mmCIF file with all atom_site columns, C-alpha atoms in Angstrom:
data_model
loop_
_atom_site.group_PDB
_atom_site.id
_atom_site.type_symbol
_atom_site.label_atom_id
_atom_site.label_alt_id
_atom_site.label_comp_id
_atom_site.label_asym_id
_atom_site.label_entity_id
_atom_site.label_seq_id
_atom_site.pdbx_PDB_ins_code
_atom_site.Cartn_x
_atom_site.Cartn_y
_atom_site.Cartn_z
_atom_site.occupancy
_atom_site.B_iso_or_equiv
_atom_site.pdbx_formal_charge
_atom_site.auth_seq_id
_atom_site.auth_comp_id
_atom_site.auth_asym_id
_atom_site.auth_atom_id
_atom_site.pdbx_PDB_model_num
ATOM 1   C CA . LYS A 1 1   ? -11.988 -4.971  -8.745  1.00 52.00 ? 1495 LYS A CA 1
ATOM 2   C CA . GLY A 1 2   ? -10.451 -4.123  -5.387  1.00 60.00 ? 1496 GLY A CA 1
ATOM 3   C CA . ILE A 1 3   ? -7.252  -2.701  -6.902  1.00 63.00 ? 1497 ILE A CA 1
ATOM 4   C CA . LEU A 1 4   ? -6.422  1.011   -7.096  1.00 65.00 ? 1498 LEU A CA 1
ATOM 5   C CA . THR A 1 5   ? -3.879  1.856   -9.779  1.00 64.00 ? 1499 THR A CA 1
ATOM 6   C CA . GLN A 1 6   ? -1.833  5.039   -9.336  1.00 63.00 ? 1500 GLN A CA 1
ATOM 7   C CA . GLN A 1 7   ? -0.043  6.528   -12.313 1.00 68.00 ? 1501 GLN A CA 1
ATOM 8   C CA . TYR A 1 8   ? 3.189   8.328   -11.442 1.00 71.00 ? 1502 TYR A CA 1
ATOM 9   C CA . ARG A 1 9   ? 4.883   10.214  -14.274 1.00 79.00 ? 1503 ARG A CA 1
ATOM 10  C CA . ASP A 1 10  ? 8.485   11.402  -14.496 1.00 87.00 ? 1504 ASP A CA 1
ATOM 11  C CA . VAL A 1 11  ? 8.851   14.358  -16.863 1.00 91.00 ? 1505 VAL A CA 1
ATOM 12  C CA . ILE A 1 12  ? 12.044  15.747  -18.410 1.00 93.00 ? 1506 ILE A CA 1
ATOM 13  C CA . GLN A 1 13  ? 11.690  19.228  -19.887 1.00 94.00 ? 1507 GLN A CA 1
ATOM 14  C CA . ARG A 1 14  ? 14.081  21.157  -22.107 1.00 94.00 ? 1508 ARG A CA 1
ATOM 15  C CA . ASP A 1 15  ? 13.726  24.698  -23.401 1.00 95.00 ? 1509 ASP A CA 1
ATOM 16  C CA . TYR A 1 16  ? 15.959  25.454  -26.391 1.00 95.00 ? 1510 TYR A CA 1
ATOM 17  C CA . THR A 1 17  ? 16.806  29.078  -27.190 1.00 95.00 ? 1511 THR A CA 1
ATOM 18  C CA . ILE A 1 18  ? 17.495  29.826  -30.863 1.00 94.00 ? 1512 ILE A CA 1
ATOM 19  C CA . ARG A 1 19  ? 18.862  33.279  -31.728 1.00 95.00 ? 1513 ARG A CA 1
ATOM 20  C CA . ASN A 1 20  ? 19.092  34.582  -35.287 1.00 94.00 ? 1514 ASN A CA 1
ATOM 21  C CA . ALA A 1 21  ? 21.600  37.426  -35.496 1.00 92.00 ? 1515 ALA A CA 1
ATOM 22  C CA . ALA A 1 22  ? 21.165  37.777  -39.252 1.00 92.00 ? 1516 ALA A CA 1
ATOM 23  C CA . SER A 1 23  ? 18.739  40.230  -40.813 1.00 92.00 ? 1517 SER A CA 1
ATOM 24  C CA . GLU A 1 24  ? 17.008  37.611  -42.954 1.00 94.00 ? 1518 GLU A CA 1
ATOM 25  C CA . SER A 1 25  ? 14.890  34.688  -41.735 1.00 94.00 ? 1519 SER A CA 1
ATOM 26  C CA . ARG A 1 26  ? 16.611  31.376  -41.164 1.00 94.00 ? 1520 ARG A CA 1
ATOM 27  C CA . THR A 1 27  ? 15.380  27.805  -40.798 1.00 94.00 ? 1521 THR A CA 1
ATOM 28  C CA . VAL A 1 28  ? 17.179  25.717  -38.222 1.00 94.00 ? 1522 VAL A CA 1
ATOM 29  C CA . ILE A 1 29  ? 17.156  21.934  -37.902 1.00 94.00 ? 1523 ILE A CA 1
ATOM 30  C CA . LEU A 1 30  ? 17.328  21.166  -34.211 1.00 94.00 ? 1524 LEU A CA 1
ATOM 31  C CA . GLU A 1 31  ? 18.076  17.653  -32.995 1.00 95.00 ? 1525 GLU A CA 1
ATOM 32  C CA . HIS A 1 32  ? 16.784  16.646  -29.592 1.00 95.00 ? 1526 HIS A CA 1
ATOM 33  C CA . ARG A 1 33  ? 18.343  13.438  -28.298 1.00 95.00 ? 1527 ARG A CA 1
ATOM 34  C CA . ARG A 1 34  ? 15.670  11.038  -27.081 1.00 95.00 ? 1528 ARG A CA 1
ATOM 35  C CA . THR A 1 35  ? 15.890  9.879   -23.466 1.00 94.00 ? 1529 THR A CA 1
ATOM 36  C CA . PRO A 1 36  ? 15.871  6.053   -23.306 1.00 93.00 ? 1530 PRO A CA 1
ATOM 37  C CA . GLY A 1 37  ? 12.629  4.731   -21.858 1.00 92.00 ? 1531 GLY A CA 1
ATOM 38  C CA . TYR A 1 38  ? 10.816  8.064   -22.251 1.00 94.00 ? 1532 TYR A CA 1
ATOM 39  C CA . ASP A 1 39  ? 8.157   9.102   -24.758 1.00 93.00 ? 1533 ASP A CA 1
ATOM 40  C CA . LEU A 1 40  ? 7.507   12.524  -26.232 1.00 94.00 ? 1534 LEU A CA 1
ATOM 41  C CA . GLN A 1 41  ? 4.874   14.174  -24.076 1.00 90.00 ? 1535 GLN A CA 1
ATOM 42  C CA . SER A 1 42  ? 4.657   17.581  -25.701 1.00 88.00 ? 1536 SER A CA 1
ATOM 43  C CA . SER A 1 43  ? 6.585   20.094  -27.745 1.00 84.00 ? 1537 SER A CA 1
ATOM 44  C CA . ASP A 1 44  ? 5.945   23.474  -29.343 1.00 86.00 ? 1538 ASP A CA 1
ATOM 45  C CA . ASN A 1 45  ? 6.312   21.979  -32.820 1.00 87.00 ? 1539 ASN A CA 1
ATOM 46  C CA . LYS A 1 46  ? 5.726   18.522  -34.178 1.00 90.00 ? 1540 LYS A CA 1
ATOM 47  C CA . PRO A 1 47  ? 9.017   16.742  -34.936 1.00 94.00 ? 1541 PRO A CA 1
ATOM 48  C CA . GLU A 1 48  ? 9.920   16.867  -38.600 1.00 93.00 ? 1542 GLU A CA 1
ATOM 49  C CA . GLU A 1 49  ? 11.503  13.445  -38.243 1.00 94.00 ? 1543 GLU A CA 1
ATOM 50  C CA . THR A 1 50  ? 11.694  10.816  -35.514 1.00 94.00 ? 1544 THR A CA 1
ATOM 51  C CA . THR A 1 51  ? 14.487  8.272   -35.348 1.00 94.00 ? 1545 THR A CA 1
ATOM 52  C CA . PRO A 1 52  ? 15.253  5.677   -32.654 1.00 93.00 ? 1546 PRO A CA 1
ATOM 53  C CA . GLY A 1 53  ? 17.594  8.134   -30.964 1.00 94.00 ? 1547 GLY A CA 1
ATOM 54  C CA . THR A 1 54  ? 16.528  11.616  -32.046 1.00 96.00 ? 1548 THR A CA 1
ATOM 55  C CA . TYR A 1 55  ? 13.630  14.020  -32.583 1.00 96.00 ? 1549 TYR A CA 1
ATOM 56  C CA . ARG A 1 56  ? 14.437  16.467  -35.396 1.00 95.00 ? 1550 ARG A CA 1
ATOM 57  C CA . TYR A 1 57  ? 12.617  19.789  -35.478 1.00 95.00 ? 1551 TYR A CA 1
ATOM 58  C CA . ARG A 1 58  ? 12.447  22.375  -38.251 1.00 94.00 ? 1552 ARG A CA 1
ATOM 59  C CA . VAL A 1 59  ? 12.300  25.809  -36.636 1.00 93.00 ? 1553 VAL A CA 1
ATOM 60  C CA . SER A 1 60  ? 11.890  29.089  -38.534 1.00 93.00 ? 1554 SER A CA 1
ATOM 61  C CA . VAL A 1 61  ? 13.466  32.138  -36.911 1.00 94.00 ? 1555 VAL A CA 1
ATOM 62  C CA . ALA A 1 62  ? 12.847  35.657  -38.214 1.00 94.00 ? 1556 ALA A CA 1
ATOM 63  C CA . GLY A 1 63  ? 15.846  37.907  -38.733 1.00 93.00 ? 1557 GLY A CA 1
ATOM 64  C CA . GLY A 1 64  ? 17.169  39.594  -35.624 1.00 93.00 ? 1558 GLY A CA 1
ATOM 65  C CA . THR A 1 65  ? 14.873  37.630  -33.287 1.00 95.00 ? 1559 THR A CA 1
ATOM 66  C CA . THR A 1 66  ? 15.059  34.889  -30.715 1.00 95.00 ? 1560 THR A CA 1
ATOM 67  C CA . THR A 1 67  ? 12.665  31.970  -30.456 1.00 94.00 ? 1561 THR A CA 1
ATOM 68  C CA . HIS A 1 68  ? 12.255  29.018  -28.118 1.00 94.00 ? 1562 HIS A CA 1
ATOM 69  C CA . LEU A 1 69  ? 11.472  25.361  -28.598 1.00 94.00 ? 1563 LEU A CA 1
ATOM 70  C CA . PHE A 1 70  ? 10.060  23.518  -25.617 1.00 95.00 ? 1564 PHE A CA 1
ATOM 71  C CA . VAL A 1 71  ? 10.310  19.715  -25.527 1.00 95.00 ? 1565 VAL A CA 1
ATOM 72  C CA . ALA A 1 72  ? 8.962   17.464  -22.764 1.00 95.00 ? 1566 ALA A CA 1
ATOM 73  C CA . GLU A 1 73  ? 9.473   13.711  -22.457 1.00 95.00 ? 1567 GLU A CA 1
ATOM 74  C CA . SER A 1 74  ? 7.840   11.497  -19.864 1.00 93.00 ? 1568 SER A CA 1
ATOM 75  C CA . ARG A 1 75  ? 7.813   7.989   -18.477 1.00 90.00 ? 1569 ARG A CA 1
ATOM 76  C CA . ALA A 1 76  ? 4.898   6.444   -16.550 1.00 84.00 ? 1570 ALA A CA 1
ATOM 77  C CA . TYR A 1 77  ? 5.308   4.471   -13.336 1.00 77.00 ? 1571 TYR A CA 1
ATOM 78  C CA . PRO A 1 78  ? 2.104   2.563   -12.574 1.00 72.00 ? 1572 PRO A CA 1
ATOM 79  C CA . SER A 1 79  ? 1.699   1.496   -8.959  1.00 67.00 ? 1573 SER A CA 1
ATOM 80  C CA . THR A 1 80  ? -1.131  -0.568  -7.501  1.00 69.00 ? 1574 THR A CA 1
ATOM 81  C CA . ILE A 1 81  ? -2.699  -0.543  -4.041  1.00 67.00 ? 1575 ILE A CA 1
ATOM 82  C CA . SER A 1 82  ? -5.042  -3.253  -2.859  1.00 69.00 ? 1576 SER A CA 1
ATOM 83  C CA . ILE A 1 83  ? -8.124  -1.413  -1.590  1.00 70.00 ? 1577 ILE A CA 1
ATOM 84  C CA . ASP A 1 84  ? -8.539  -3.878  1.269   1.00 66.00 ? 1578 ASP A CA 1
ATOM 85  C CA . SER A 1 85  ? -5.145  -2.774  2.645   1.00 67.00 ? 1579 SER A CA 1
ATOM 86  C CA . ILE A 1 86  ? -5.274  0.980   1.927   1.00 68.00 ? 1580 ILE A CA 1
ATOM 87  C CA . ASN A 1 87  ? -4.738  3.233   4.954   1.00 64.00 ? 1581 ASN A CA 1
ATOM 88  C CA . ASP A 1 88  ? -5.539  6.796   6.033   1.00 63.00 ? 1582 ASP A CA 1
ATOM 89  C CA . GLN A 1 89  ? -2.069  8.078   5.122   1.00 65.00 ? 1583 GLN A CA 1
ATOM 90  C CA . GLN A 1 90  ? -2.331  6.728   1.575   1.00 63.00 ? 1584 GLN A CA 1
ATOM 91  C CA . VAL A 1 91  ? -5.790  8.275   1.140   1.00 65.00 ? 1585 VAL A CA 1
ATOM 92  C CA . ARG A 1 92  ? -4.465  11.662  2.315   1.00 62.00 ? 1586 ARG A CA 1
ATOM 93  C CA . VAL A 1 93  ? -1.648  11.463  -0.235  1.00 59.00 ? 1587 VAL A CA 1
ATOM 94  C CA . LEU A 1 94  ? -4.092  10.559  -3.001  1.00 61.00 ? 1588 LEU A CA 1
ATOM 95  C CA . VAL A 1 95  ? -6.357  13.510  -2.130  1.00 56.00 ? 1589 VAL A CA 1
ATOM 96  C CA . LEU A 1 96  ? -3.737  16.180  -1.431  1.00 52.00 ? 1590 LEU A CA 1
ATOM 97  C CA . GLU A 1 97  ? -0.981  15.274  -3.911  1.00 52.00 ? 1591 GLU A CA 1
ATOM 98  C CA . MET A 1 98  ? -2.747  13.377  -6.686  1.00 50.00 ? 1592 MET A CA 1
ATOM 99  C CA . GLY A 1 99  ? -6.110  15.130  -6.815  1.00 55.00 ? 1593 GLY A CA 1
ATOM 100 C CA . MET A 1 100 ? -8.389  12.281  -5.832  1.00 59.00 ? 1594 MET A CA 1
ATOM 101 C CA . ASP A 1 101 ? -12.007 13.375  -5.603  1.00 61.00 ? 1595 ASP A CA 1
ATOM 102 C CA . LYS A 1 102 ? -12.996 13.741  -1.942  1.00 70.00 ? 1596 LYS A CA 1
ATOM 103 C CA . ALA A 1 103 ? -16.193 11.830  -2.680  1.00 70.00 ? 1597 ALA A CA 1
ATOM 104 C CA . ILE A 1 104 ? -14.040 8.858   -3.686  1.00 68.00 ? 1598 ILE A CA 1
ATOM 105 C CA . ALA A 1 105 ? -11.953 9.224   -0.535  1.00 71.00 ? 1599 ALA A CA 1
ATOM 106 C CA . LYS A 1 106 ? -15.189 9.178   1.440   1.00 76.00 ? 1600 LYS A CA 1
ATOM 107 C CA . GLN A 1 107 ? -16.072 5.843   -0.200  1.00 73.00 ? 1601 GLN A CA 1
ATOM 108 C CA . LEU A 1 108 ? -12.792 4.428   1.100   1.00 76.00 ? 1602 LEU A CA 1
ATOM 109 C CA . GLN A 1 109 ? -13.406 5.391   4.731   1.00 81.00 ? 1603 GLN A CA 1
ATOM 110 C CA . PRO A 1 110 ? -15.740 2.427   5.489   1.00 83.00 ? 1604 PRO A CA 1
ATOM 111 C CA . VAL A 1 111 ? -13.004 0.140   4.135   1.00 81.00 ? 1605 VAL A CA 1
ATOM 112 C CA . ILE A 1 112 ? -10.437 1.703   6.457   1.00 81.00 ? 1606 ILE A CA 1
ATOM 113 C CA . SER A 1 113 ? -12.822 1.380   9.420   1.00 85.00 ? 1607 SER A CA 1
ATOM 114 C CA . ALA A 1 114 ? -13.429 -2.286  8.581   1.00 86.00 ? 1608 ALA A CA 1
ATOM 115 C CA . GLN A 1 115 ? -9.660  -2.821  8.365   1.00 84.00 ? 1609 GLN A CA 1
ATOM 116 C CA . GLN A 1 116 ? -9.283  -1.430  11.876  1.00 85.00 ? 1610 GLN A CA 1
ATOM 117 C CA . VAL A 1 117 ? -11.898 -3.850  13.190  1.00 91.00 ? 1611 VAL A CA 1
ATOM 118 C CA . VAL A 1 118 ? -9.984  -6.752  11.611  1.00 89.00 ? 1612 VAL A CA 1
ATOM 119 C CA . ALA A 1 119 ? -6.668  -5.471  13.002  1.00 87.00 ? 1613 ALA A CA 1
ATOM 120 C CA . ASP A 1 120 ? -8.099  -5.103  16.530  1.00 93.00 ? 1614 ASP A CA 1
ATOM 121 C CA . LEU A 1 121 ? -9.522  -8.625  16.458  1.00 94.00 ? 1615 LEU A CA 1
ATOM 122 C CA . ASP A 1 122 ? -6.238  -10.007 15.130  1.00 92.00 ? 1616 ASP A CA 1
ATOM 123 C CA . THR A 1 123 ? -4.463  -8.417  18.103  1.00 94.00 ? 1617 THR A CA 1
ATOM 124 C CA . LYS A 1 124 ? -6.940  -9.943  20.557  1.00 95.00 ? 1618 LYS A CA 1
ATOM 125 C CA . VAL A 1 125 ? -6.665  -13.386 18.954  1.00 95.00 ? 1619 VAL A CA 1
ATOM 126 C CA . GLU A 1 126 ? -2.877  -13.233 19.103  1.00 94.00 ? 1620 GLU A CA 1
ATOM 127 C CA . ALA A 1 127 ? -2.873  -12.139 22.773  1.00 95.00 ? 1621 ALA A CA 1
ATOM 128 C CA . LEU A 1 128 ? -5.343  -14.891 23.671  1.00 95.00 ? 1622 LEU A CA 1
ATOM 129 C CA . GLY A 1 129 ? -3.215  -17.446 21.865  1.00 93.00 ? 1623 GLY A CA 1
ATOM 130 C CA . GLU A 1 130 ? -0.195  -16.436 23.946  1.00 94.00 ? 1624 GLU A CA 1
ATOM 131 C CA . LYS A 1 131 ? -2.196  -16.848 27.168  1.00 93.00 ? 1625 LYS A CA 1
ATOM 132 C CA . LEU A 1 132 ? -3.318  -20.322 26.110  1.00 94.00 ? 1626 LEU A CA 1
ATOM 133 C CA . ASP A 1 133 ? 0.234   -21.315 25.257  1.00 93.00 ? 1627 ASP A CA 1
ATOM 134 C CA . ASN A 1 134 ? 1.410   -20.224 28.710  1.00 93.00 ? 1628 ASN A CA 1
ATOM 135 C CA . LEU A 1 135 ? -1.445  -22.074 30.414  1.00 92.00 ? 1629 LEU A CA 1
ATOM 136 C CA . ASP A 1 136 ? -0.697  -25.231 28.422  1.00 91.00 ? 1630 ASP A CA 1
ATOM 137 C CA . LYS A 1 137 ? 2.882   -25.088 29.676  1.00 91.00 ? 1631 LYS A CA 1
ATOM 138 C CA . GLU A 1 138 ? 1.698   -24.510 33.245  1.00 89.00 ? 1632 GLU A CA 1
ATOM 139 C CA . GLU A 1 139 ? -0.751  -27.397 32.943  1.00 89.00 ? 1633 GLU A CA 1
ATOM 140 C CA . GLU A 1 140 ? 2.041   -29.705 31.834  1.00 89.00 ? 1634 GLU A CA 1
ATOM 141 C CA . ARG A 1 141 ? 4.216   -28.519 34.733  1.00 85.00 ? 1635 ARG A CA 1
ATOM 142 C CA . GLN A 1 142 ? 1.478   -29.229 37.289  1.00 82.00 ? 1636 GLN A CA 1
ATOM 143 C CA . ARG A 1 143 ? 0.884   -32.704 35.846  1.00 84.00 ? 1637 ARG A CA 1
ATOM 144 C CA . SER A 1 144 ? 4.616   -33.381 36.189  1.00 83.00 ? 1638 SER A CA 1
ATOM 145 C CA . ASN A 1 145 ? 4.477   -32.232 39.810  1.00 77.00 ? 1639 ASN A CA 1
ATOM 146 C CA . ILE A 1 146 ? 1.576   -34.591 40.554  1.00 76.00 ? 1640 ILE A CA 1
ATOM 147 C CA . VAL A 1 147 ? 3.434   -37.522 39.035  1.00 77.00 ? 1641 VAL A CA 1
ATOM 148 C CA . ALA A 1 148 ? 6.574   -36.639 40.997  1.00 74.00 ? 1642 ALA A CA 1
ATOM 149 C CA . LEU A 1 149 ? 4.564   -36.471 44.241  1.00 72.00 ? 1643 LEU A CA 1
ATOM 150 C CA . LYS A 1 150 ? 2.615   -39.698 43.793  1.00 70.00 ? 1644 LYS A CA 1
ATOM 151 C CA . ASP A 1 151 ? 4.285   -41.108 46.907  1.00 65.00 ? 1645 ASP A CA 1
ATOM 152 C CA . ALA A 1 152 ? 4.019   -37.862 48.879  1.00 65.00 ? 1646 ALA A CA 1
ATOM 153 C CA . ASP A 1 153 ? 1.363   -36.992 51.436  1.00 69.00 ? 1647 ASP A CA 1
ATOM 154 C CA . LYS A 1 154 ? -2.194  -36.610 50.198  1.00 73.00 ? 1648 LYS A CA 1
ATOM 155 C CA . LEU A 1 155 ? -2.337  -32.935 51.238  1.00 76.00 ? 1649 LEU A CA 1
ATOM 156 C CA . ALA A 1 156 ? 0.502   -32.018 48.870  1.00 71.00 ? 1650 ALA A CA 1
ATOM 157 C CA . GLN A 1 157 ? -1.080  -34.043 46.084  1.00 75.00 ? 1651 GLN A CA 1
ATOM 158 C CA . LYS A 1 158 ? -4.428  -32.319 46.649  1.00 80.00 ? 1652 LYS A CA 1
ATOM 159 C CA . ARG A 1 159 ? -2.806  -28.883 46.461  1.00 80.00 ? 1653 ARG A CA 1
ATOM 160 C CA . PHE A 1 160 ? -1.294  -29.583 43.031  1.00 78.00 ? 1654 PHE A CA 1
ATOM 161 C CA . THR A 1 161 ? -4.468  -31.310 41.840  1.00 84.00 ? 1655 THR A CA 1
ATOM 162 C CA . ASP A 1 162 ? -6.544  -28.272 42.828  1.00 86.00 ? 1656 ASP A CA 1
ATOM 163 C CA . GLN A 1 163 ? -4.115  -25.984 41.013  1.00 87.00 ? 1657 GLN A CA 1
ATOM 164 C CA . LEU A 1 164 ? -4.323  -28.197 37.941  1.00 86.00 ? 1658 LEU A CA 1
ATOM 165 C CA . GLY A 1 165 ? -8.123  -28.033 38.061  1.00 89.00 ? 1659 GLY A CA 1
ATOM 166 C CA . LYS A 1 166 ? -8.052  -24.226 38.167  1.00 91.00 ? 1660 LYS A CA 1
ATOM 167 C CA . ILE A 1 167 ? -5.668  -24.120 35.176  1.00 91.00 ? 1661 ILE A CA 1
ATOM 168 C CA . GLU A 1 168 ? -7.917  -26.449 33.188  1.00 92.00 ? 1662 GLU A CA 1
ATOM 169 C CA . ASP A 1 169 ? -10.913 -24.235 33.987  1.00 92.00 ? 1663 ASP A CA 1
ATOM 170 C CA . GLN A 1 170 ? -8.995  -21.186 32.764  1.00 93.00 ? 1664 GLN A CA 1
ATOM 171 C CA . ILE A 1 171 ? -8.047  -23.007 29.565  1.00 93.00 ? 1665 ILE A CA 1
ATOM 172 C CA . LEU A 1 172 ? -11.682 -23.942 28.892  1.00 94.00 ? 1666 LEU A CA 1
ATOM 173 C CA . THR A 1 173 ? -12.778 -20.342 29.474  1.00 93.00 ? 1667 THR A CA 1
ATOM 174 C CA . LEU A 1 174 ? -10.120 -18.951 27.137  1.00 94.00 ? 1668 LEU A CA 1
ATOM 175 C CA . GLN A 1 175 ? -10.892 -21.560 24.481  1.00 94.00 ? 1669 GLN A CA 1
ATOM 176 C CA . LYS A 1 176 ? -14.528 -20.419 24.472  1.00 95.00 ? 1670 LYS A CA 1
ATOM 177 C CA . GLN A 1 177 ? -13.354 -16.816 24.154  1.00 95.00 ? 1671 GLN A CA 1
ATOM 178 C CA . GLN A 1 178 ? -11.068 -17.895 21.327  1.00 94.00 ? 1672 GLN A CA 1
ATOM 179 C CA . GLU A 1 179 ? -13.972 -19.505 19.463  1.00 94.00 ? 1673 GLU A CA 1
ATOM 180 C CA . THR A 1 180 ? -16.002 -16.312 19.855  1.00 95.00 ? 1674 THR A CA 1
ATOM 181 C CA . LEU A 1 181 ? -13.131 -14.132 18.633  1.00 95.00 ? 1675 LEU A CA 1
ATOM 182 C CA . ASN A 1 182 ? -12.492 -16.398 15.638  1.00 94.00 ? 1676 ASN A CA 1
ATOM 183 C CA . THR A 1 183 ? -16.160 -16.150 14.692  1.00 94.00 ? 1677 THR A CA 1
ATOM 184 C CA . GLN A 1 184 ? -16.027 -12.357 15.018  1.00 95.00 ? 1678 GLN A CA 1
ATOM 185 C CA . LEU A 1 185 ? -12.813 -12.236 12.993  1.00 93.00 ? 1679 LEU A CA 1
ATOM 186 C CA . GLU A 1 186 ? -14.333 -14.315 10.210  1.00 93.00 ? 1680 GLU A CA 1
ATOM 187 C CA . ALA A 1 187 ? -17.344 -11.985 10.125  1.00 94.00 ? 1681 ALA A CA 1
ATOM 188 C CA . ALA A 1 188 ? -15.061 -8.936  10.117  1.00 91.00 ? 1682 ALA A CA 1
ATOM 189 C CA . HIS A 1 189 ? -13.120 -10.273 7.118   1.00 88.00 ? 1683 HIS A CA 1
ATOM 190 C CA . ALA A 1 190 ? -16.396 -10.891 5.291   1.00 89.00 ? 1684 ALA A CA 1
ATOM 191 C CA . ASP A 1 191 ? -17.566 -7.354  6.115   1.00 88.00 ? 1685 ASP A CA 1
ATOM 192 C CA . LEU A 1 192 ? -14.259 -5.931  4.848   1.00 84.00 ? 1686 LEU A CA 1
ATOM 193 C CA . ALA A 1 193 ? -14.617 -7.854  1.576   1.00 82.00 ? 1687 ALA A CA 1
ATOM 194 C CA . THR A 1 194 ? -18.175 -6.546  1.164   1.00 83.00 ? 1688 THR A CA 1
ATOM 195 C CA . LYS A 1 195 ? -17.080 -2.946  1.719   1.00 79.00 ? 1689 LYS A CA 1
ATOM 196 C CA . VAL A 1 196 ? -14.225 -3.343  -0.778  1.00 76.00 ? 1690 VAL A CA 1
ATOM 197 C CA . GLN A 1 197 ? -16.652 -4.614  -3.412  1.00 74.00 ? 1691 GLN A CA 1
ATOM 198 C CA . ALA A 1 198 ? -18.946 -1.652  -2.731  1.00 72.00 ? 1692 ALA A CA 1
ATOM 199 C CA . VAL A 1 199 ? -16.248 0.869   -3.739  1.00 70.00 ? 1693 VAL A CA 1
ATOM 200 C CA . GLN A 1 200 ? -16.791 2.030   -7.302  1.00 61.00 ? 1694 GLN A CA 1
ATOM 201 C CA . PHE A 1 201 ? -15.069 4.917   -9.034  1.00 60.00 ? 1695 PHE A CA 1
ATOM 202 C CA . ASN A 1 202 ? -13.263 5.811   -12.219 1.00 52.00 ? 1696 ASN A CA 1
ATOM 203 C CA . GLN A 1 203 ? -10.754 8.626   -12.002 1.00 50.00 ? 1697 GLN A CA 1
ATOM 204 C CA . THR A 1 204 ? -7.336  9.045   -13.529 1.00 50.00 ? 1698 THR A CA 1
ATOM 205 C CA . LEU A 1 205 ? -4.861  10.180  -10.879 1.00 50.00 ? 1699 LEU A CA 1
ATOM 206 C CA . GLU A 1 206 ? -1.635  11.874  -11.882 1.00 49.00 ? 1700 GLU A CA 1
ATOM 207 C CA . PRO A 1 207 ? 0.474   14.241  -9.768  1.00 48.00 ? 1701 PRO A CA 1
#
C-alpha cells in the first residue's frame, strides 16, 4: 500500500496488404518476424504457427481481391510512484493522459496538501538551523573577544559581555522555536502517512 503502479505500453503495428491477381482463390502463408522483447497483442487472424522468431499466418484471398492482415505487438513498461511523494503535475498527467478516474485524483489531493505542509516546515527548520549556526559562530567570536580583552578596561569588557548575553538569549529563543517546529514536523509526517493509508482505489491505467 502507498505505491501507485503505472503501466506504459509500447505498441508496434503492421498492416500487411495481400493482393491476389489470379481469378481463383489462393492461400498465402505470411511470416511476421517477432520483435524481441515484445508479445503479440492482437491480429486479425490467429497465428497458424508460432516459433521463437516468427508468427506464421495462413491467409485466404479470393480471386481478384485484396485483403489485409493487421498485427500488433506490445511491450509493457511498469513504473511506480510512491503516493507520499506524488505531486499535482503527476496527478494531472494521470487524469488527462492515462484516464485516471477524477474521484481517485480527488482522493490524492489531501496527500498533496499534507506534502506541502511537510515541505513548508522543512524549509522553516532549515532556515532556523542556518540562523542558529550563524549565532553559534558569533557567540564563539564574542567569547574570543572577551578573552582577548581580559586586561582591557572594564567598560570594553562589559560591552562584549552584554553582546554575548544578547546572542545567548537569541540562541535560547531560536532553540525553543526549533523544538516547536520539530514537533510540528513530526506531526505533519504522521498526518501525511495517515492520508496515504487512507487512499484506496483499484484502476488499471494505460495510455
